[in-house]
mmCIF file of C-alpha atoms in Angstrom:
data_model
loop_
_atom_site.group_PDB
_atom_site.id
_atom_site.type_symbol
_atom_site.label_atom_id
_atom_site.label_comp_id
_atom_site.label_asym_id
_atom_site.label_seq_id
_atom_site.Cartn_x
_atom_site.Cartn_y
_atom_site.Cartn_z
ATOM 1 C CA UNK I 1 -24.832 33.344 -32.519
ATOM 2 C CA UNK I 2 -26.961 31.971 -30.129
ATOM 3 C CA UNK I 3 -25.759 28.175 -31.117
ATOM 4 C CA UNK I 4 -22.142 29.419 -30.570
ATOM 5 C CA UNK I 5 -23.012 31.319 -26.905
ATOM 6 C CA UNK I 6 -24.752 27.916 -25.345
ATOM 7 C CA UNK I 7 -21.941 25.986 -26.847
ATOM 8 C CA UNK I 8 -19.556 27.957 -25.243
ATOM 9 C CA UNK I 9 -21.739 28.503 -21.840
ATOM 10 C CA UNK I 10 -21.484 24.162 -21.739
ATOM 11 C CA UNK I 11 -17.857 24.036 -22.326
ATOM 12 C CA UNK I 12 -17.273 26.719 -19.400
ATOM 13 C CA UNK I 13 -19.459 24.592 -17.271
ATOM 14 C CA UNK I 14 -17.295 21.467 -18.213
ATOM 15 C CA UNK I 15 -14.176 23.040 -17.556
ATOM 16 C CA UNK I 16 -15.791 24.028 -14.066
ATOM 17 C CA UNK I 17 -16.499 20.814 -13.359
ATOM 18 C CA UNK I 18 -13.495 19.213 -14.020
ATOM 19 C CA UNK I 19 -11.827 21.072 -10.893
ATOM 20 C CA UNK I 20 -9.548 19.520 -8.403
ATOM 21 C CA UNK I 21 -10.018 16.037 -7.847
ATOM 22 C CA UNK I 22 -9.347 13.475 -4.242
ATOM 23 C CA UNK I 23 -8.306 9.911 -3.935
ATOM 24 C CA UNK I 24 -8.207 8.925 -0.317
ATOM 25 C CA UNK I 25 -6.933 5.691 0.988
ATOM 26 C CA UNK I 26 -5.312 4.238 3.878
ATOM 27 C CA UNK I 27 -1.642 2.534 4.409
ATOM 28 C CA UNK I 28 -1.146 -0.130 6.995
ATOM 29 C CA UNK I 29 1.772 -1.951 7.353
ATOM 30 C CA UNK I 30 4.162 -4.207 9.185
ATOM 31 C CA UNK I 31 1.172 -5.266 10.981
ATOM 32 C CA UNK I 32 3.144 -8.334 12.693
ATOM 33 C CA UNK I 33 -0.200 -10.207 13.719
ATOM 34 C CA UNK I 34 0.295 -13.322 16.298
ATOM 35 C CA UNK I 35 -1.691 -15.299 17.940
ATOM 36 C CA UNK I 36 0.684 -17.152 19.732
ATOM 37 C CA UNK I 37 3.890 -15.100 19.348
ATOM 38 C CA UNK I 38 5.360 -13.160 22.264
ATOM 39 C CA UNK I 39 6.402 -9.961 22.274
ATOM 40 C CA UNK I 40 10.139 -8.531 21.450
ATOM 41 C CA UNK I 41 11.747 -5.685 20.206
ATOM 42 C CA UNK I 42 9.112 -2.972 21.357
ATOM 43 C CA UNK I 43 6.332 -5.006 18.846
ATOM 44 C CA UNK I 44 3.553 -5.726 20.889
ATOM 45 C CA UNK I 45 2.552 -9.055 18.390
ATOM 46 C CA UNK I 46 0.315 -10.634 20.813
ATOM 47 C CA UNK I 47 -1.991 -7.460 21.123
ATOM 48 C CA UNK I 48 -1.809 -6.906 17.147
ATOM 49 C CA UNK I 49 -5.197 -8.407 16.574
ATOM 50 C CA UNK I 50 -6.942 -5.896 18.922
ATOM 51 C CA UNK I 51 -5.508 -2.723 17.861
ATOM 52 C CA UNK I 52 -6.397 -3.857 14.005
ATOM 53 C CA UNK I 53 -9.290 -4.745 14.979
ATOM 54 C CA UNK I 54 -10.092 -1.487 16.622
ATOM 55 C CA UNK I 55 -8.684 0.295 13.580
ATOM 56 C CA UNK I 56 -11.285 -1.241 11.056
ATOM 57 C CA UNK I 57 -13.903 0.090 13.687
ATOM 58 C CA UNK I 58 -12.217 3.686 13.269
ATOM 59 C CA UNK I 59 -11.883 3.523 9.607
ATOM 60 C CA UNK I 60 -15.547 1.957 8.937
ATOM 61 C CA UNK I 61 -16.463 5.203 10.537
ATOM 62 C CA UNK I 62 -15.642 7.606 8.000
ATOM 63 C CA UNK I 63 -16.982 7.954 4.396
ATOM 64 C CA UNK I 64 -14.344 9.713 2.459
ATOM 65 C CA UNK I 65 -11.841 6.327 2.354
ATOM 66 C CA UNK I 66 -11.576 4.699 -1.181
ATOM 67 C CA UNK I 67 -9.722 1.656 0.093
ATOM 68 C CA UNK I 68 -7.078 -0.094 2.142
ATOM 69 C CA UNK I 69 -3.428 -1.282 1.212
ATOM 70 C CA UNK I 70 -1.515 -3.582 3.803
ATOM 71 C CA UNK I 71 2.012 -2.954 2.706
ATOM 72 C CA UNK I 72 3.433 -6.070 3.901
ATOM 73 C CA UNK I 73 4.725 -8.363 7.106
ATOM 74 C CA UNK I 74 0.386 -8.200 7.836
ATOM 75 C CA UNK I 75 1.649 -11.248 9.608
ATOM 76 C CA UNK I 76 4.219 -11.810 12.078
ATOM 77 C CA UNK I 77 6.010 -15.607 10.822
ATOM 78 C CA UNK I 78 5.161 -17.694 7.978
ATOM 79 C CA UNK I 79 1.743 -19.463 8.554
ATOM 80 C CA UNK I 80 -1.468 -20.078 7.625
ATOM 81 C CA UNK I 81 -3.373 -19.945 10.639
ATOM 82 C CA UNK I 82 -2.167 -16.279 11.138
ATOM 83 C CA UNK I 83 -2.510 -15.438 7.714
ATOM 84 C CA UNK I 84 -6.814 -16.641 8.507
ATOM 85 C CA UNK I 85 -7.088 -14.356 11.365
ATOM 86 C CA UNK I 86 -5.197 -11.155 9.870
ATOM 87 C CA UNK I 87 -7.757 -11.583 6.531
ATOM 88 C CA UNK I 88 -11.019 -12.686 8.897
ATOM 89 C CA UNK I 89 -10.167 -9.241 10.952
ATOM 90 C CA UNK I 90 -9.763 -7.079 7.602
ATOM 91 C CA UNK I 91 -13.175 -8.661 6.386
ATOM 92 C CA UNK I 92 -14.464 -6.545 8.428
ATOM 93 C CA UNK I 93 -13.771 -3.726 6.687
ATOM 94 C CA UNK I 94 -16.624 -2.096 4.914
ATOM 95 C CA UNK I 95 -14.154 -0.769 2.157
ATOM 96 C CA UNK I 96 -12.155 -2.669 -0.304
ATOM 97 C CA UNK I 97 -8.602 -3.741 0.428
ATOM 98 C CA UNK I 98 -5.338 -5.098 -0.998
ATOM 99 C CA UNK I 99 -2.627 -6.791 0.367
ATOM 100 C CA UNK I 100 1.046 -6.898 -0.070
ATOM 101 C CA UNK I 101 3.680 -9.790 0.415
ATOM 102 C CA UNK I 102 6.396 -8.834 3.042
ATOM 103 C CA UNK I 103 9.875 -10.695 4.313
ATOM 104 C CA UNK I 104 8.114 -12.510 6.983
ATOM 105 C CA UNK I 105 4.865 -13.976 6.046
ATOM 106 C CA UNK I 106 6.449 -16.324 3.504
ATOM 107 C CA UNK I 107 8.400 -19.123 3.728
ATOM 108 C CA UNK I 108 8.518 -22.526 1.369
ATOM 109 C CA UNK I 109 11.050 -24.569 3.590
ATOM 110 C CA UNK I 110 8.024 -24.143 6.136
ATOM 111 C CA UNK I 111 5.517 -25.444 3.354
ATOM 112 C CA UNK I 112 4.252 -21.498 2.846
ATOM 113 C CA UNK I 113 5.374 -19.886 0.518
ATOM 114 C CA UNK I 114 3.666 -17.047 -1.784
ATOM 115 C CA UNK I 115 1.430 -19.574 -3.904
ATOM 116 C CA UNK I 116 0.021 -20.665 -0.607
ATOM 117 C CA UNK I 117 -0.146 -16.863 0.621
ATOM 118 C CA UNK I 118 -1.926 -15.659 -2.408
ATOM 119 C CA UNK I 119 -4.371 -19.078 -2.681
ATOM 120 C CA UNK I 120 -5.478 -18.442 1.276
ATOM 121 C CA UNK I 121 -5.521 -14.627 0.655
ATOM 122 C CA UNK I 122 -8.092 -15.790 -2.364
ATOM 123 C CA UNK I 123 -10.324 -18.006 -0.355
ATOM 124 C CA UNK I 124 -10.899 -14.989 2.417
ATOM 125 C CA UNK I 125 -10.906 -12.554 0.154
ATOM 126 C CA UNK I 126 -11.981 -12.969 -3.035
ATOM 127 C CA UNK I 127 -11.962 -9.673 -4.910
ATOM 128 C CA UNK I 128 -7.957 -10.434 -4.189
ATOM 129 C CA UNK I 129 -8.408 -13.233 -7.190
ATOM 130 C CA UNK I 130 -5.194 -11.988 -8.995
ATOM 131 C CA UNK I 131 -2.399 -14.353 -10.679
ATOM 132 C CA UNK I 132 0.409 -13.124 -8.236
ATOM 133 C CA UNK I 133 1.477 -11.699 -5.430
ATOM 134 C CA UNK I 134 2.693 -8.767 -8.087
ATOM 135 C CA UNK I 135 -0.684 -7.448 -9.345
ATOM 136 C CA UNK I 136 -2.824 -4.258 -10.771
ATOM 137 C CA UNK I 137 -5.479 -2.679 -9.954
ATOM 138 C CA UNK I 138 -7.253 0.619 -10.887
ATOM 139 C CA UNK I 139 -7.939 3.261 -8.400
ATOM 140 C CA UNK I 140 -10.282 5.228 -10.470
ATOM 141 C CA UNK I 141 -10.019 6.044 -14.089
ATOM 142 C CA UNK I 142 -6.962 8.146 -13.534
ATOM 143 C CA UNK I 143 -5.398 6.681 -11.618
ATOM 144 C CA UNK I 144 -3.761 2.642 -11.457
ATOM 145 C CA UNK I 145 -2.156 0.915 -8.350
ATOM 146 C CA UNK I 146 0.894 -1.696 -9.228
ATOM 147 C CA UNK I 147 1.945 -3.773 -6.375
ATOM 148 C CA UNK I 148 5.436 -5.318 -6.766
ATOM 149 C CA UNK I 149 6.538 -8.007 -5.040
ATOM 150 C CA UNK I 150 10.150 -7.884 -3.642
ATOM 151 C CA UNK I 151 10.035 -10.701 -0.988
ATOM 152 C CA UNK I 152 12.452 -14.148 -0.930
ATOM 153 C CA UNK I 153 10.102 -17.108 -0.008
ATOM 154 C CA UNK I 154 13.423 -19.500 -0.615
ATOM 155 C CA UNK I 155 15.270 -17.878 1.823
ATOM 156 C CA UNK I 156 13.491 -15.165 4.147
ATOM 157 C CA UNK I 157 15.579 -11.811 4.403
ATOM 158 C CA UNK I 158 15.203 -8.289 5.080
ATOM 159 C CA UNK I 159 16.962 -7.322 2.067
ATOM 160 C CA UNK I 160 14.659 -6.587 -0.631
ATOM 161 C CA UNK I 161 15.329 -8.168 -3.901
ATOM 162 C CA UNK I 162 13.323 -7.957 -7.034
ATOM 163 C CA UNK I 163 13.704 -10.296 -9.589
ATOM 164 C CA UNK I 164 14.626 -9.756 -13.094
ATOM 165 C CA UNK I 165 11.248 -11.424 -14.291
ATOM 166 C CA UNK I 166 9.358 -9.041 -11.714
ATOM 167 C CA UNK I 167 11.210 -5.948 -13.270
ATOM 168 C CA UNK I 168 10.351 -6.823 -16.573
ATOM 169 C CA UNK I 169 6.605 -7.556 -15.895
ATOM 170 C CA UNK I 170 6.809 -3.921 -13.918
ATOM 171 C CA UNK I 171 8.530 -2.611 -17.066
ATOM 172 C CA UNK I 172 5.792 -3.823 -19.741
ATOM 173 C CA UNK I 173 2.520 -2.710 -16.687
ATOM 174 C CA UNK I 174 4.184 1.028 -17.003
ATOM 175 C CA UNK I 175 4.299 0.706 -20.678
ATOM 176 C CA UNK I 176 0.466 -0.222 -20.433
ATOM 177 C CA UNK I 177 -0.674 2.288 -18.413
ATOM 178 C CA UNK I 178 1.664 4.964 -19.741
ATOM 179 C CA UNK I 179 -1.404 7.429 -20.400
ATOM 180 C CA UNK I 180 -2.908 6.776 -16.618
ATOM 181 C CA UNK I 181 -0.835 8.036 -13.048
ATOM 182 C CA UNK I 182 0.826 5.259 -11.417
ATOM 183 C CA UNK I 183 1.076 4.267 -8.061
ATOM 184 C CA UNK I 184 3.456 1.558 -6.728
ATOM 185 C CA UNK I 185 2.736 -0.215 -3.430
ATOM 186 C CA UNK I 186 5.439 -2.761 -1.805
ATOM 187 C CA UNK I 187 7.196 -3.739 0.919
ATOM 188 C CA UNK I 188 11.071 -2.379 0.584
ATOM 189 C CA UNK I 189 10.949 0.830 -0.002
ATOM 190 C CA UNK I 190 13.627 1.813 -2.599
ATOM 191 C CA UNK I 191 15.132 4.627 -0.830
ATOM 192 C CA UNK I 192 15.941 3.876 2.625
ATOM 193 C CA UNK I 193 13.899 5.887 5.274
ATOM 194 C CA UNK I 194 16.878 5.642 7.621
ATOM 195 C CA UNK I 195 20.337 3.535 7.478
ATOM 196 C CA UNK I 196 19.871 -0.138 8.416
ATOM 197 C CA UNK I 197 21.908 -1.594 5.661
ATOM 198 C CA UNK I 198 20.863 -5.302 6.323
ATOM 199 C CA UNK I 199 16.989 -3.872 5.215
ATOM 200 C CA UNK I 200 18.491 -2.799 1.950
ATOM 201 C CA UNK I 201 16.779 -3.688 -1.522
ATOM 202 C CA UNK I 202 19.433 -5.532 -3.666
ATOM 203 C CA UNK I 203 20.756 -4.260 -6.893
ATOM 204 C CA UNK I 204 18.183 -1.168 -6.387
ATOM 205 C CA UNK I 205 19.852 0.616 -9.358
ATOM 206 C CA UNK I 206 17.893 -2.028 -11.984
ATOM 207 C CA UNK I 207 14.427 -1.036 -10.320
ATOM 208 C CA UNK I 208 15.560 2.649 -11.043
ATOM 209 C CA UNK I 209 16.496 1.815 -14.663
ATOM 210 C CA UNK I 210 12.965 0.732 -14.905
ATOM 211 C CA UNK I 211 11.556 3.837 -13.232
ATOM 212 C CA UNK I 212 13.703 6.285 -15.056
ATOM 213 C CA UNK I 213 12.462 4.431 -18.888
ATOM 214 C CA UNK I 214 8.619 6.377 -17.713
ATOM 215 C CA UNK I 215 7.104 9.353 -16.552
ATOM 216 C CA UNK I 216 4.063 8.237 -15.010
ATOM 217 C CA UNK I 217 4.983 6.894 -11.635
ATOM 218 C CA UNK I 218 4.079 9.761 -9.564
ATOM 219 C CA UNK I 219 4.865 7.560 -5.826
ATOM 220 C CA UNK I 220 6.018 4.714 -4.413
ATOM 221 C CA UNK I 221 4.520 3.290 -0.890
ATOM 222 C CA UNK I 222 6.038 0.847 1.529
ATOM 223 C CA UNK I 223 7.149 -0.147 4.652
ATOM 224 C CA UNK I 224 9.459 -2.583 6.161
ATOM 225 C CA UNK I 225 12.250 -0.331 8.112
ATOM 226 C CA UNK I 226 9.018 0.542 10.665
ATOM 227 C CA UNK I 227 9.581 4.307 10.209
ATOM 228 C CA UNK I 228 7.906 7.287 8.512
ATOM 229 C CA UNK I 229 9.184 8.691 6.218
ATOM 230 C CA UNK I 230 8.725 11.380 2.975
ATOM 231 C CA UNK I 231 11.450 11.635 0.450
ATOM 232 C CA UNK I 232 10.264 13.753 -2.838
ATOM 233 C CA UNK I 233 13.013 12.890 -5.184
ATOM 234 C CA UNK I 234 13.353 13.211 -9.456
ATOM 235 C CA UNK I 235 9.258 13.747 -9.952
ATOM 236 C CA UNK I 236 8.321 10.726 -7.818
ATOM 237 C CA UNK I 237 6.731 10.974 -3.940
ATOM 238 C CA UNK I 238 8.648 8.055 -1.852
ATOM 239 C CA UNK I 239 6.532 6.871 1.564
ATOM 240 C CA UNK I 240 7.926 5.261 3.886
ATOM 241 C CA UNK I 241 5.457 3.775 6.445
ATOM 242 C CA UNK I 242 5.802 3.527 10.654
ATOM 243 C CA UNK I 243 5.127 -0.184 12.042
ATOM 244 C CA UNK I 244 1.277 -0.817 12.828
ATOM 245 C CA UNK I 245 2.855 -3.259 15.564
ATOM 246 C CA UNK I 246 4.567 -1.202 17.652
ATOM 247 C CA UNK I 247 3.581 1.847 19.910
ATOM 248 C CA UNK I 248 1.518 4.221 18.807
ATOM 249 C CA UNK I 249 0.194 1.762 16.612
ATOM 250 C CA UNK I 250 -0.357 4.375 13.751
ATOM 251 C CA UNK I 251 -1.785 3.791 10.018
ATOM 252 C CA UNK I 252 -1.708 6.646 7.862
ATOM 253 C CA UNK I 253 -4.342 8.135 5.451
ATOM 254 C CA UNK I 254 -2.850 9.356 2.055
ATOM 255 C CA UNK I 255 -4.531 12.077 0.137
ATOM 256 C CA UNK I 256 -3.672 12.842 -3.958
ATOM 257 C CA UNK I 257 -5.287 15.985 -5.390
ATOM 258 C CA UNK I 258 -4.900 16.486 -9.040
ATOM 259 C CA UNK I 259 -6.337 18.319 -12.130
ATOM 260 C CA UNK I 260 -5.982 17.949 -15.496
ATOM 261 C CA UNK I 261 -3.862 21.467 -16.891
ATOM 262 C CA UNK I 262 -7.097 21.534 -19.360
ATOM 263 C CA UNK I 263 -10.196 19.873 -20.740
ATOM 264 C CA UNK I 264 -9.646 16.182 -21.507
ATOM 265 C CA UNK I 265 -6.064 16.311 -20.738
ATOM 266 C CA UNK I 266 -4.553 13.735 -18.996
ATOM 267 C CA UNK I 267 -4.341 14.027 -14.776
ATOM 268 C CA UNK I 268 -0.880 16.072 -14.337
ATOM 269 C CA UNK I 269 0.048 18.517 -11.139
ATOM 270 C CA UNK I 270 -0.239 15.897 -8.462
ATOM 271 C CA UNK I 271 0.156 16.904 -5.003
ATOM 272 C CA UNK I 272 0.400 13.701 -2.018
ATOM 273 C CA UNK I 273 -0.070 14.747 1.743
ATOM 274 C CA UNK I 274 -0.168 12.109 4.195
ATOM 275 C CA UNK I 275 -2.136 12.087 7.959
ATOM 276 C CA UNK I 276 -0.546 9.568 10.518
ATOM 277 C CA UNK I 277 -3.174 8.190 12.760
ATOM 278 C CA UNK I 278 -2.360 6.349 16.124
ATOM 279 C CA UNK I 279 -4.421 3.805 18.065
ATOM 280 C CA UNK I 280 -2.869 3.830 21.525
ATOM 281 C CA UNK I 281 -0.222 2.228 23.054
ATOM 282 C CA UNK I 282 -0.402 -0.930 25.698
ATOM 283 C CA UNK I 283 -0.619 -0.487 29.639
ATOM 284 C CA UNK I 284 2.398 -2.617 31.497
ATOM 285 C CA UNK I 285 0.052 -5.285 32.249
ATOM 286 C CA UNK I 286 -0.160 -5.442 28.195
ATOM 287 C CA UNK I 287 -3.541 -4.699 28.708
ATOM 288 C CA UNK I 288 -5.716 -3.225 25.425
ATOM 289 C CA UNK I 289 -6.138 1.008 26.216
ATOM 290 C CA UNK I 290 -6.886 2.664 22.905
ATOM 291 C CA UNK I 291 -6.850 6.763 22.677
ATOM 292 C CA UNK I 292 -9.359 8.140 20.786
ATOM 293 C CA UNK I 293 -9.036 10.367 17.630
ATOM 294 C CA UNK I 294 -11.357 12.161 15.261
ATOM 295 C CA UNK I 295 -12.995 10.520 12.644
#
């Protein structure tokens, strides 16, 4: 009897210990670094270096981040020279980070297209070593991130488009992971934050028929149309993401909080919040004024 009570006293204990658990990271996107391009459209390019490089110093601050995604257009035209500053900035960063192909940072007719994005991205950084810009990696050992390429390097567009080959590799990772919580990070966001029908993703219905074949996509993160937005919609969290380029400069921290219904269970009962946080905006001289927020 006294076998059976400390038997029992250890499983209470476990299932007290599996309580409510936190992944925290941090979205940035549409970036738009420059070092030589002017400003237009409200995007302040040529201060885009500062304020991300103000940002890491914010972010290096705190101790409760897990990692960084940069959802895309991290650069403002197709270059490498850009593309060394943007990753030499993000270096910086004392947490790991991953990095996501957007509309304008590739271009082959200009001799850089993803290969060359993805082989300087590997030089910088190389914990980035993957075979594409569509990769995987594992958040923790619930949860796995799958970033999906949707950009045209033949002929740059802000319509979305992902290829049939893409859907099927996307198709086969969800198969893989079908007893883990997925997680997709891109660009194009596959329900449109607000209507700007030239940023559309093409034949989006195909991506859905992918989605709708699993039950283990529990959000989808992006950017691209420069505003926030959060659309909960058949089981899956859609986040849309505000432009890091333009006034207030804002990245925003995501939170998930799960547990698993019982002991050894798979994660289920996910809840996503998101924090927007902003940098500052530019004087009229264009001059660098950051505002300062909590850690």
């Amino acid at each position: 009897m006294k076998k059976v009570l400390i038997a029992l006293f250890f499983f209470i204990a476990l299932q007290i210990s599996v309580c409510a658990k936190e992944l925290k990271f941090i979205q940035f996107s549409d970036t738009h670094l420059s070092s030589e391009g002017k400003d237009y459209r409200g995007r302040k390019v040529g201060a885009a270096a500062e304020y991300l490089r103000e940002a890491v110093k914010q972010i290096n601050k705190r101790n409760d981040i897990d990692f960084v995604v940069f959802t895309g257009d991290n650069i403002d035209t197709a270059n490498r020279t850009d593309l060394k500053l943007f990753l030499q900035l993000v270096n910086k960063l004392n947490k790991p980070y991953y990095v996501v192909i957007g509309n304008h940072e590739v271009f082959r007719h200009q001799h850089f297209g993803k290969k060359e994005f993805m082989r300087t991205v590997w030089f910088y950084h190389p914990p980035m070593l993957f075979k594409g810009p569509s990769y995987v990696f594992k958040a923790n050992k619930d949860i796995v991130f799958i970033v999906v390429d949707g950009a045209n390097e033949m002929m740059p567009s802000p319509s979305g488009h992902f290829k049939k080959e893409t859907l099927d590799w996307l198709d086969k990772k969800l198969e893989k992971y079908k007893n883990k919580k997925v997680i997709i990070a891109q660009h194009f966001p596959l329900i449109p934050p607000t209507k700007k029908y030239s940023h559309d993703t093409v034949d989006v219905d195909k991506y859905f028929t992918v989605l709708n074949g699993h039950d283990n996509v529990i959000a989808i993160i992006s950017g691209h149309f420069h505003t926030d937005k959060f659309i909960y919609k058949k089981g899956i969290y859609h986040l849309s993401a505000p432009a890091f380029v333009s006034p207030p400069h804002e990245y925003k921290i995501i939170t998930v909080t799960y547990e698993p219904k019982y002991l050894f269970a798979k994660p289920s009962e996910f809840e996503i919040k998101q924090e927007l946080v902003p940098m500052g905006q530019a004087n009229e001289e264009d001059s660098f004024v950051i505002e300062q927020t909590g850690n």
